Coordinates of C-alpha atoms and ligand atoms in Angstrom, one line a residue:
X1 CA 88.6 -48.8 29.4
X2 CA 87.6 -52.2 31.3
X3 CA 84.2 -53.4 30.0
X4 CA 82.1 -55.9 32.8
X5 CA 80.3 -58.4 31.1
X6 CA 77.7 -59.9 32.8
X7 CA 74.6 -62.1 32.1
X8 CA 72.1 -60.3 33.5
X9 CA 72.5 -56.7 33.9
X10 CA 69.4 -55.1 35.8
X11 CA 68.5 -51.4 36.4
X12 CA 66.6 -50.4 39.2
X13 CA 66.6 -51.9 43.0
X14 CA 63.0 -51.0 43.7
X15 CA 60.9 -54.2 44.8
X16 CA 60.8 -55.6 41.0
X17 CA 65.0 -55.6 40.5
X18 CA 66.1 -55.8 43.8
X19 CA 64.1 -59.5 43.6
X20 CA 64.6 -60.0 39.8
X21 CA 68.4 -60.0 40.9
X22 CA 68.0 -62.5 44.0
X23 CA 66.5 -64.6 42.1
X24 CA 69.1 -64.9 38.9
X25 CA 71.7 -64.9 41.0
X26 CA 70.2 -68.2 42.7
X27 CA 69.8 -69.3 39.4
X28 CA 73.2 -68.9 38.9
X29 CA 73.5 -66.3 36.4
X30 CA 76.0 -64.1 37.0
X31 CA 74.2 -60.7 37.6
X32 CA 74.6 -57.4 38.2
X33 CA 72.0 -54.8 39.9
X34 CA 72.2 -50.8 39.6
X35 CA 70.6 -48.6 41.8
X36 CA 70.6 -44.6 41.7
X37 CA 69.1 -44.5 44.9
X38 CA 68.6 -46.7 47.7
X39 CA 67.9 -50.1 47.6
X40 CA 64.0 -50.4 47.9
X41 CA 62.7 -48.1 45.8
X42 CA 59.6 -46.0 46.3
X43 CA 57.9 -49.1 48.1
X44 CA 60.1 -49.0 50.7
X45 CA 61.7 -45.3 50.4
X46 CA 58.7 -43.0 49.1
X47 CA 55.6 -45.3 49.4
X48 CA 54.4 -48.1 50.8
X49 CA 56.4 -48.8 54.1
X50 CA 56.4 -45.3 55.3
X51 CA 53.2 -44.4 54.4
X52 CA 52.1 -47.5 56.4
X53 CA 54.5 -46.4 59.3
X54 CA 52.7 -43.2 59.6
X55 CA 49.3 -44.2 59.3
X56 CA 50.5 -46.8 62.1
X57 CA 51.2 -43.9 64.1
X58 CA 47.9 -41.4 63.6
X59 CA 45.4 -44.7 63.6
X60 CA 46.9 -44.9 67.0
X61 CA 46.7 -41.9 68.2
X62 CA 43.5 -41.2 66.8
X63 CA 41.9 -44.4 68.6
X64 CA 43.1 -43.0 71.9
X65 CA 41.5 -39.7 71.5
X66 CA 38.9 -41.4 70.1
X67 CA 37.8 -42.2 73.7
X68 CA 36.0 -45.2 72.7
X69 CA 37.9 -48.1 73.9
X70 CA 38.3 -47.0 77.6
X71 CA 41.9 -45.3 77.0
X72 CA 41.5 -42.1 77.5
X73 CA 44.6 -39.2 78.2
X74 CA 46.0 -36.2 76.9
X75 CA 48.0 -37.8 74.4
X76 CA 50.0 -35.5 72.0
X77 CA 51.1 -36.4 68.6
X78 CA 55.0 -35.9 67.3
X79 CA 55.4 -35.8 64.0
X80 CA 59.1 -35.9 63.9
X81 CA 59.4 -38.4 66.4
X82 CA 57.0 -40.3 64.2
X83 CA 59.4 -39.4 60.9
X84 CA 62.2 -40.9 63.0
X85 CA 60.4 -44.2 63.6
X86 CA 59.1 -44.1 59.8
X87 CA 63.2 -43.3 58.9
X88 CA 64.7 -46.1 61.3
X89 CA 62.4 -48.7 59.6
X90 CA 63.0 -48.1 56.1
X91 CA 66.5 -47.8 57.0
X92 CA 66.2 -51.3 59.0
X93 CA 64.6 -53.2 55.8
X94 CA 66.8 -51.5 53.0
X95 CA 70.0 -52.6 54.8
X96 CA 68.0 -55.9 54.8
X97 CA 68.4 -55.8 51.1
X98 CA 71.6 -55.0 51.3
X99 CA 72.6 -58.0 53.2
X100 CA 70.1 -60.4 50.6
X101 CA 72.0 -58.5 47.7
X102 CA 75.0 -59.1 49.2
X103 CA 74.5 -63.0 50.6
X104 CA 73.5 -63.7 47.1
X105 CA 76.5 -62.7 45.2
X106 CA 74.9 -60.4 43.2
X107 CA 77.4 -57.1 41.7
X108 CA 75.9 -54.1 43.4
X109 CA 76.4 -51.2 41.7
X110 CA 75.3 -47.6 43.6
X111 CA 75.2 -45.6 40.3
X112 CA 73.0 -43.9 37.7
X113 CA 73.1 -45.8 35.0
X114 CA 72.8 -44.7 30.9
X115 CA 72.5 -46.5 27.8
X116 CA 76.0 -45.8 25.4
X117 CA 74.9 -48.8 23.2
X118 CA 72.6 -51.9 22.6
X119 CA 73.7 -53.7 25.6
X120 CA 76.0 -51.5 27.1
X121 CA 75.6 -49.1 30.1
X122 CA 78.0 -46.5 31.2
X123 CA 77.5 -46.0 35.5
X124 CA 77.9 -42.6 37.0
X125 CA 80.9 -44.1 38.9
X126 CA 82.9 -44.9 35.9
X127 CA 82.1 -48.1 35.1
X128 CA 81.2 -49.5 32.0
X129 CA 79.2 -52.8 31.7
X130 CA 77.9 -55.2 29.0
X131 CA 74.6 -57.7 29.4
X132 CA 74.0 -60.2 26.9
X133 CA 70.6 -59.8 28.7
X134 CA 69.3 -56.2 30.0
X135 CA 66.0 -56.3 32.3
X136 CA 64.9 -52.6 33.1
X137 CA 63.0 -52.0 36.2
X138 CA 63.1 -48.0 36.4
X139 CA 60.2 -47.6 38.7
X140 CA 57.8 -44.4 38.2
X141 CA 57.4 -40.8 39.7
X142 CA 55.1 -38.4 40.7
X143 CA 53.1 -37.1 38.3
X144 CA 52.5 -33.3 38.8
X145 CA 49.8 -31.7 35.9
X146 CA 51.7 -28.4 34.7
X147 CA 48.1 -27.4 33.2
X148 CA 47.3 -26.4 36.6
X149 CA 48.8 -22.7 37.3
X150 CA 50.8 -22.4 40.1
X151 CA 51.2 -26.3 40.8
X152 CA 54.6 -26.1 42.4
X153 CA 53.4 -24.6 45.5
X154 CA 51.9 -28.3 46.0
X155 CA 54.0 -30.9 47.4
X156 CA 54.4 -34.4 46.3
X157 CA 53.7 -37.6 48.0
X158 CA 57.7 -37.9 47.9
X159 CA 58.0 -34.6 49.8
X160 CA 55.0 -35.1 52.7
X161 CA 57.1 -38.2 53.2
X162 CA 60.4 -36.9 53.8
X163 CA 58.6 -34.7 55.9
X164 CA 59.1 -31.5 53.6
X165 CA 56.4 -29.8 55.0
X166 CA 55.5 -26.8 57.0
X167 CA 52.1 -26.1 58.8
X168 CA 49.1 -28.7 58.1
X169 CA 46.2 -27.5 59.7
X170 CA 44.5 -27.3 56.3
X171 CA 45.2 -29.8 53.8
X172 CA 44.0 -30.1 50.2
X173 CA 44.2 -33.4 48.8
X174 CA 44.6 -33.3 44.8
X175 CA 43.2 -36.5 43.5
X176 CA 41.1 -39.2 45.3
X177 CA 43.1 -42.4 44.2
X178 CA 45.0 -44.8 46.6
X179 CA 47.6 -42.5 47.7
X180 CA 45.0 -39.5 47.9
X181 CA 42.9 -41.5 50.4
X182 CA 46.0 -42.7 52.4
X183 CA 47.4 -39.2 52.8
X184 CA 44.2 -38.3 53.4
X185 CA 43.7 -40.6 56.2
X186 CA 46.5 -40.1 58.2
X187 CA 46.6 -35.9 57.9
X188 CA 42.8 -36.4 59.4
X189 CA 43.8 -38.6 62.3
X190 CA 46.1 -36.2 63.3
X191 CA 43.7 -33.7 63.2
X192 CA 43.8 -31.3 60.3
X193 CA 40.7 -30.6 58.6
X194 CA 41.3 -32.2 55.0
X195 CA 39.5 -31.8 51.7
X196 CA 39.9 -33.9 49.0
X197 CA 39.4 -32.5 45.1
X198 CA 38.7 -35.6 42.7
X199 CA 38.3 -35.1 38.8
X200 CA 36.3 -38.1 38.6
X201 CA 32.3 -38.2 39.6
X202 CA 33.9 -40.6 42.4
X203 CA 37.0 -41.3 44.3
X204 CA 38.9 -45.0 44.6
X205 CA 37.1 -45.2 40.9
X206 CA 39.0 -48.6 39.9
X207 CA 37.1 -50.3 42.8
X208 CA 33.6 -50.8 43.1
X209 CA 31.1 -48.5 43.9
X210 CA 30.5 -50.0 47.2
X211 CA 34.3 -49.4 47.9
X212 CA 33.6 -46.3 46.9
X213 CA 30.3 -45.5 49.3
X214 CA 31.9 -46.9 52.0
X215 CA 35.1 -45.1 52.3
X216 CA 33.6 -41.7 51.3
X217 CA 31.5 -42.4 54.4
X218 CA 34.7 -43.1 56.6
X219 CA 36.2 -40.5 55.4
X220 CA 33.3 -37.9 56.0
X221 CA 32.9 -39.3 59.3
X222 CA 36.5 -38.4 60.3
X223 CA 35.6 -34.8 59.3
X224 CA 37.5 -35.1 55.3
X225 CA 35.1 -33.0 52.8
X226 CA 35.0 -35.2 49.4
X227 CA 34.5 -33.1 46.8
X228 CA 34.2 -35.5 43.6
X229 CA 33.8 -34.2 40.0
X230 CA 36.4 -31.0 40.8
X231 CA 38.2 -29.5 38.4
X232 CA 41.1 -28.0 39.8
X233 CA 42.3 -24.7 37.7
X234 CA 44.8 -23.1 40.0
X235 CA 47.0 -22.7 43.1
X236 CA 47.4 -19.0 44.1
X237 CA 49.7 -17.8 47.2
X238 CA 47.6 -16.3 49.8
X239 CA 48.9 -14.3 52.8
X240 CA 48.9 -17.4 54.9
X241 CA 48.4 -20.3 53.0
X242 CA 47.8 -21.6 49.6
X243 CA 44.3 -20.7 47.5
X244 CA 43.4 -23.7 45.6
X245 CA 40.8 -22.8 42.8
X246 CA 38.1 -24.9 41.2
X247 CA 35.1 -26.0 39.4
X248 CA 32.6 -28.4 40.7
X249 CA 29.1 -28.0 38.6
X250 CA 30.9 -25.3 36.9
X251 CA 30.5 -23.1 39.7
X252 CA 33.9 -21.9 40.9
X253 CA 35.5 -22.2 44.2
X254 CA 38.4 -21.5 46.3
X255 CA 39.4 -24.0 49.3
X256 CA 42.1 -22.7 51.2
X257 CA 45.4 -24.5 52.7
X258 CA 48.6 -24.6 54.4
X259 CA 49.4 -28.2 52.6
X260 CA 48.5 -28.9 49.2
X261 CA 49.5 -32.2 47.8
X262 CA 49.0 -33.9 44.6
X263 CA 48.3 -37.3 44.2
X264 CA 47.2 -37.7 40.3
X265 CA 48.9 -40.6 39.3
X266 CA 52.6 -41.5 39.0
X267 CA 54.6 -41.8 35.4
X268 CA 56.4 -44.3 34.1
X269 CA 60.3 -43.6 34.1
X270 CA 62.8 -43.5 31.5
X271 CA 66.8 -43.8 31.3
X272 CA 69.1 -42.1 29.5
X273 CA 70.0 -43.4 25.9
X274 CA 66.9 -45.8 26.2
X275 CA 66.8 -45.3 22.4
X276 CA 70.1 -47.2 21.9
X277 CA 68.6 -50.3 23.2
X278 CA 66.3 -50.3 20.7
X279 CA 62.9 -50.5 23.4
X280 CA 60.6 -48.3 22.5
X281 CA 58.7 -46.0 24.7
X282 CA 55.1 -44.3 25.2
X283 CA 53.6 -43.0 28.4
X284 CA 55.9 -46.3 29.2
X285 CA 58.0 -49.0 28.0
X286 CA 56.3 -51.1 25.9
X287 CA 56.8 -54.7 26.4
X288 CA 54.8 -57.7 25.5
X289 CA 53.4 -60.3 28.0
X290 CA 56.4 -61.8 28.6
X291 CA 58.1 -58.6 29.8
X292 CA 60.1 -58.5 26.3
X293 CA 60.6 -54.9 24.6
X294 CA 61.0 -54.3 20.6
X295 CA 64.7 -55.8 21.2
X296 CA 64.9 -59.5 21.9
X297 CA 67.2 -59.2 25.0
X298 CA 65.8 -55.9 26.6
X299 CA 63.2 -56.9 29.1
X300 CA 61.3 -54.7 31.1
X301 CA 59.0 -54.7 34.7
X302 CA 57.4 -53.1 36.8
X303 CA 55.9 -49.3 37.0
X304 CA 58.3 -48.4 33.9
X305 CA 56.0 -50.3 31.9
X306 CA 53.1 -49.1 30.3
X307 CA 49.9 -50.4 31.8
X308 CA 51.3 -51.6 34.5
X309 CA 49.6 -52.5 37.4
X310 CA 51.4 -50.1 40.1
X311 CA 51.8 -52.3 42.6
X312 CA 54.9 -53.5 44.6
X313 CA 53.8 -57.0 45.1
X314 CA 52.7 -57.2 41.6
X315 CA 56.1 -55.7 39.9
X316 CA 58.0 -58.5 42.1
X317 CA 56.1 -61.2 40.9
X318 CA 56.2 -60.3 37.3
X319 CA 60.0 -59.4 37.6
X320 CA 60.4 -63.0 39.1
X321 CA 58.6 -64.8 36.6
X322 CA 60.8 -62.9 33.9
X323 CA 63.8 -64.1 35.2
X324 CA 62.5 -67.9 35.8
X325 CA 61.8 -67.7 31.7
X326 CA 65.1 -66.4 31.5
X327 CA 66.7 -69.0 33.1
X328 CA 64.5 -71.7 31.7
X329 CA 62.6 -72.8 35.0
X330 CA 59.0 -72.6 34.9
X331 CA 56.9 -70.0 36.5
X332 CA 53.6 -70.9 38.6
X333 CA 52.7 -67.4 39.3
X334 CA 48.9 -66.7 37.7
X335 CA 49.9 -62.8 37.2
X336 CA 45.9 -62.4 36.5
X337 CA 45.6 -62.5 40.0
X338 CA 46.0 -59.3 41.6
X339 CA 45.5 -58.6 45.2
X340 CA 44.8 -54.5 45.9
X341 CA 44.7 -53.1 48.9
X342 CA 43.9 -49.4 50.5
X343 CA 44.7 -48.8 53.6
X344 CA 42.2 -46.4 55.0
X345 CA 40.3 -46.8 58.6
X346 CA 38.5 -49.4 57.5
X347 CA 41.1 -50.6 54.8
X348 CA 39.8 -52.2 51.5
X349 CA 41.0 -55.0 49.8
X350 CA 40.0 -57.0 46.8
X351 CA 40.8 -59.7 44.6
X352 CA 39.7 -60.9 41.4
X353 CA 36.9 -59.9 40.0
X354 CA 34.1 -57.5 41.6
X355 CA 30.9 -58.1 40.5
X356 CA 30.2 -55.7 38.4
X357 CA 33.5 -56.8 36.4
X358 CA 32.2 -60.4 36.6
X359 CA 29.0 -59.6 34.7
X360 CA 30.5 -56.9 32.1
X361 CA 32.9 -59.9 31.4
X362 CA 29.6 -62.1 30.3
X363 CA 29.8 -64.1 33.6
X364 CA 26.7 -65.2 35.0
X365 CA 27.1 -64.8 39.5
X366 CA 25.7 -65.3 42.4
X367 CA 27.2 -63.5 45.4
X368 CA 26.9 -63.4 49.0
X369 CA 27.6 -60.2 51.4
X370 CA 28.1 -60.3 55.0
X371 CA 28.1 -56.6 57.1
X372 CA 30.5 -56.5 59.8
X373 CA 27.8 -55.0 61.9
X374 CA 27.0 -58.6 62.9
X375 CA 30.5 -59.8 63.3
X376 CA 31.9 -59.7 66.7
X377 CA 35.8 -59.3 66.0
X378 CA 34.4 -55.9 64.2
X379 CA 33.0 -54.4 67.0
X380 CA 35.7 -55.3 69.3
X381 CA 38.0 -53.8 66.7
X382 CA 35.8 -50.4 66.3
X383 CA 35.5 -50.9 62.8
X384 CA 32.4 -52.3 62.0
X385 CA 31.4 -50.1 59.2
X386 CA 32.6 -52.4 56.7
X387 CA 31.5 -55.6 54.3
X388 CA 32.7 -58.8 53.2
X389 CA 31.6 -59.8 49.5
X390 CA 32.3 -62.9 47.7
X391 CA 31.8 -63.1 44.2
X392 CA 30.7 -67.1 42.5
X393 CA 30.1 -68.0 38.5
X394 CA 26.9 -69.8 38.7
X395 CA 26.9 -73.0 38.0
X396 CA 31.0 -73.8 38.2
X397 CA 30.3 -72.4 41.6
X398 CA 34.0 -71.0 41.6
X399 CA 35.2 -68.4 43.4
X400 CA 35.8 -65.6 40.9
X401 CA 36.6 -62.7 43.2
X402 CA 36.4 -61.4 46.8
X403 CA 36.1 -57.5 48.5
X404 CA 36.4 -56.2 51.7
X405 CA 36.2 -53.2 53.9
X406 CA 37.1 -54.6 56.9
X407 CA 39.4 -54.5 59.8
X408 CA 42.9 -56.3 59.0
X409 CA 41.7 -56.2 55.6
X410 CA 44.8 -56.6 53.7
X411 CA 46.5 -59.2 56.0
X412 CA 43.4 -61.5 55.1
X413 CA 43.0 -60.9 50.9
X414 CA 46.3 -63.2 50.5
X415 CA 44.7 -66.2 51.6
X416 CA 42.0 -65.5 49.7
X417 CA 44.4 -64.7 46.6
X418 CA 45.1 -68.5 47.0
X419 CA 41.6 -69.4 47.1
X420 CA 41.0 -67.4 43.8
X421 CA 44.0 -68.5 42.0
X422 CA 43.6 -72.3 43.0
X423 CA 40.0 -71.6 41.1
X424 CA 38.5 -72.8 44.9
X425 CA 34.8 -73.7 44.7
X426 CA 32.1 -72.7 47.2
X427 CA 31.8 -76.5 48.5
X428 CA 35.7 -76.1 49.0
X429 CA 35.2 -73.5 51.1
X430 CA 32.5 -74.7 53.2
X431 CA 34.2 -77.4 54.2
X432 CA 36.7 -75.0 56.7
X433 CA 36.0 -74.0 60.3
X434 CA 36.9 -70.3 60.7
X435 CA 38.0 -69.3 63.9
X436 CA 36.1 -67.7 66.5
X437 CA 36.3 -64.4 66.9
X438 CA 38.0 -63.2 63.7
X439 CA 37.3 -61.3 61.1
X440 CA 37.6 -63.9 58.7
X441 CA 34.3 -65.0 59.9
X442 CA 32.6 -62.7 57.7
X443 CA 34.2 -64.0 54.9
X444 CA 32.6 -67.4 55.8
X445 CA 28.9 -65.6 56.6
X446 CA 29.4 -64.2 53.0
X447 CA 30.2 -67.4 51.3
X448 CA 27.2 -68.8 53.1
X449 CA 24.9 -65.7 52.1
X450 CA 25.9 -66.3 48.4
X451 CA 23.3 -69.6 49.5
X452 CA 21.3 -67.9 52.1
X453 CA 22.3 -69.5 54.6
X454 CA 24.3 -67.4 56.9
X455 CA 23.8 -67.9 60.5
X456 CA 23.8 -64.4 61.6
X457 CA 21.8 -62.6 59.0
X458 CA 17.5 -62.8 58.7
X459 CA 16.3 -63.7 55.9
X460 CA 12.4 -62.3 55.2
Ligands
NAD1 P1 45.7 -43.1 41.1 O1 45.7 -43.3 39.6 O2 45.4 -44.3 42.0 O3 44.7 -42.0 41.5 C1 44.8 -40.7 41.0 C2 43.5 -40.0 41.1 O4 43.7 -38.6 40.7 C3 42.4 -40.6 40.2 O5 41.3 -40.8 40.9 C4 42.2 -39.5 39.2 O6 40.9 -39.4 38.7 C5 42.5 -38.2 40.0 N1 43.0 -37.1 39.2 C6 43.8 -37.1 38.1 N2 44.0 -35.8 37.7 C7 43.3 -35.0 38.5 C8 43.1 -33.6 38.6 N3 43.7 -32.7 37.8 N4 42.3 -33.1 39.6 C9 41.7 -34.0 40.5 N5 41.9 -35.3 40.4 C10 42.6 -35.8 39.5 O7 47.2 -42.5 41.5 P2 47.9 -42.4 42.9 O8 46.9 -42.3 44.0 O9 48.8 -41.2 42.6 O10 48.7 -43.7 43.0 C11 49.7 -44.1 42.0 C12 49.8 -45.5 41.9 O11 50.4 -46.1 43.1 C13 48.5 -46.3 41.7 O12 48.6 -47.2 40.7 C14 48.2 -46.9 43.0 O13 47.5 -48.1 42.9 C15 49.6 -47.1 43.6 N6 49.6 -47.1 45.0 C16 49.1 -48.2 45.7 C17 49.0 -48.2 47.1 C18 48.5 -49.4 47.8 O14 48.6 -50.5 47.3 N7 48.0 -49.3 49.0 C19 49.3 -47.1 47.8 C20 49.8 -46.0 47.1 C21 49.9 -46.0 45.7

């Protein structure tokens, strides 16, 4: 039997491997990429792009019925149709891949792949290939707690995106993290009353409790009920609908539903034979900062890695900065510096540190806030319910972190991302004009609060 060898040999074609591979091959390494699935991985196929394609389609609808900006109509909502358009996208971007795999000269391999030695890895098609280097990008999966009886009858984030769902006229939510909120967002613009159950005492707990405060608000406002601190014990099959059962205060509940979907967090996942390689693995594959497992030429990125930060952009980045080492270029990327985004009506996004970070870190701040109340582009937009905050060290005067709830929130943290990484200073800042009317004023106002000197706030 034919053995491939090949440089690089990477598993996984989710946003970490499908770029980790672009960029070998254009450091001429000869690679090869293996993909179960589809090109994309859950970003594109199960996550990000399609939850962002529907949550396209219900903000819209939802700011029509809304009324409030002088459009007003019987409009209907389609979920399939809106499926379809979420389908034809992803389908439009992962041939995109294909083409970038392909323009590259990168060996694409559509197979599951399994460990049958150190460096070897026997493909569901037949083949049988050899990597003097192996980078593992597996990607993660829902997690779905068996300690809750009757848990199957919830779905998945996977499942209400492939639109395996029935009636949603009721919908419990199962854990008030990113993709709890999300799904919770869109299945409220559309109209079904939503609950959410979080364990915690608050959702969106990684960001700060003002992210917190005001998303619960927006959220409560578009009729969700957040019900923090719940302890859910059970699922139970009613005549119509689901019975979801649990503790808040230790006084027990039932909430009842036609959807129940659980969002608790998604595992890190493994391959077959992993053990051959020699990596070791734990709630994740443990790697050390330079992406290295146990075994000197098994490298690993990405949501298969312990700890990770689950994020798309931040799994490329890393996976890139890998491969640079690999090939003995230098990498510029500061991975310390994480945009995060939620995309919720008013979206969040931070970078950096928050405040409350800041000064548990020993750092000694001064910030400024500006409320979008005051900021033009806001109203315009119907979203001024939302804040800009920008976080300074005192006396460096460097900008150390930035959060917002605000309209077009995530297309403006990357510029800010810059501003962060480059280690900007207030005085840098100050020296810009900000255009007129944008959001990105506020940002401005804040900066200039963090002095007291924003134009449109009173100061007593
Ligand atoms: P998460 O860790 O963000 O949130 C899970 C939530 O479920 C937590 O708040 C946790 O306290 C709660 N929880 C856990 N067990 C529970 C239980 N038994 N009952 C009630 N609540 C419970 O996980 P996620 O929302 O599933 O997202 C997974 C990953 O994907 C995260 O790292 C997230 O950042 C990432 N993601 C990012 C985006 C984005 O960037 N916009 C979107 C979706 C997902």
């Amino acid at each position: 039997m034919e053995v491939i060898q090949k440089e690089l040999i990477i598993v996984g074609g989710g946003p970490a491997g499908y770029a980790a591979a672009i960029r070998a091959a254009r450091h001429g390494m000869d690679v090869a990429l293996v993909e179960a699935d589809k090109l994309g991985g859950a970003c594109l196929n199960r996550g990000c792009i399609p939850t962002k394609a529907l949550l396209e389609s219900s903000r819209l609808f939802a700011r029509v019925r809304s009324g409030a900006f002088g459009v007003k109509g019987d409009v209907q909502f389609f979920l399939d149709e809106v499926v379809g358009r979420k389908d034809q996208l992803v389908d439009k971007l992962n041939k995109g891949i294909g083409m970038l795999i392909q323009s590259n000269k990168v060996s694409y391999y559509n197979a599951t792949a399994a460990f049958t030695g150190e460096k070897t890895l026997k493909l569901s098609t037949g083949e049988t290939l050899q990597g003097q280097k192996i980078l593992l990008a597996l990607g993660a999966a829902p997690v779905v707690p068996r300690s809750i009886e009757g848990i199957e009858l919830a779905k998945t984030s996977d499942d209400v995106l492939a639109h395996r769902f029935g009636d949603y006229g009721k919908v419990v939510v199962i854990g008030g993290g990113v993709i709890g909120v999300e799904l919770a967002t869109f299945f409220s613009e559309i109209g079904s009353q939503v609950t959410i159950l979080e364990g915690l005492p608050r959702i969106l707990s990684p960001f700060s409790p003002d992210v917190t405060k005001y998303i619960g608000l927006a959220l409560r406002r578009g009729g969700v009920k957040v019900t923090a601190g719940a302890n859910v014990k059970k699922l139970v099959q009613q005549e119509q609908g689901i019975g979801v059962v649990y503790t808040e205060k230790e006084k027990e509940n039932t909430v009842s539903a036609d959807l129940v979907i659980v969002c608790v967090g998604r595992a890190p996942r493994k391959i077959e034979g992993l053990e051959l390689c020699g990596a070791e693995f734990d709630r994740g594959i443990l790697t050390n900062a330079d992406g290295q497992t146990k075994k000197t030429d098994i490298y690993a990125v990405g949501d298969c890695v312990r700890g990770s930060i689950q994020l798309a952009h931040y799994a490329t980045a890393r996976a890139v900065s890998v491969v640079d080492k690999l090939a003995g270029k230098p990498s510029h990327t500061d991975l310390t510096c994480v945009p995060s985004c939620v995309y919720t009506n008013p979206p969040v996004a931070r970078v950096g540190l928050s405040e409350e970070e800041a000064q548990s870190a020993g750092r000694e701040v001064e910030t400024g806030k500006f409320n979008l109340g005051g900021n033009g582009k806001s109203l315009i937009a119907g979203e001024e319910r939302g804040y800009v905050k920008v976080i300074f060290e005192k006396g460096t005067e460097q900008l150390l972190g930035v959060e917002l709830v605000a309209a077009e929130a995530p297309e403006m943290i990357g510029g800010f991302t810059t501003l962060v990484a480059m280690k900007a200073k207030r005085g840098d800042i100050l020296r810009s004009i900000y255009p007129h009317p944008s959001v990105s004023e506020g940002f401005f106002e804040a900066v200039e609060d963090s002095l007291k000197q924003a134009i449109h706030v009173i100061y007593k």
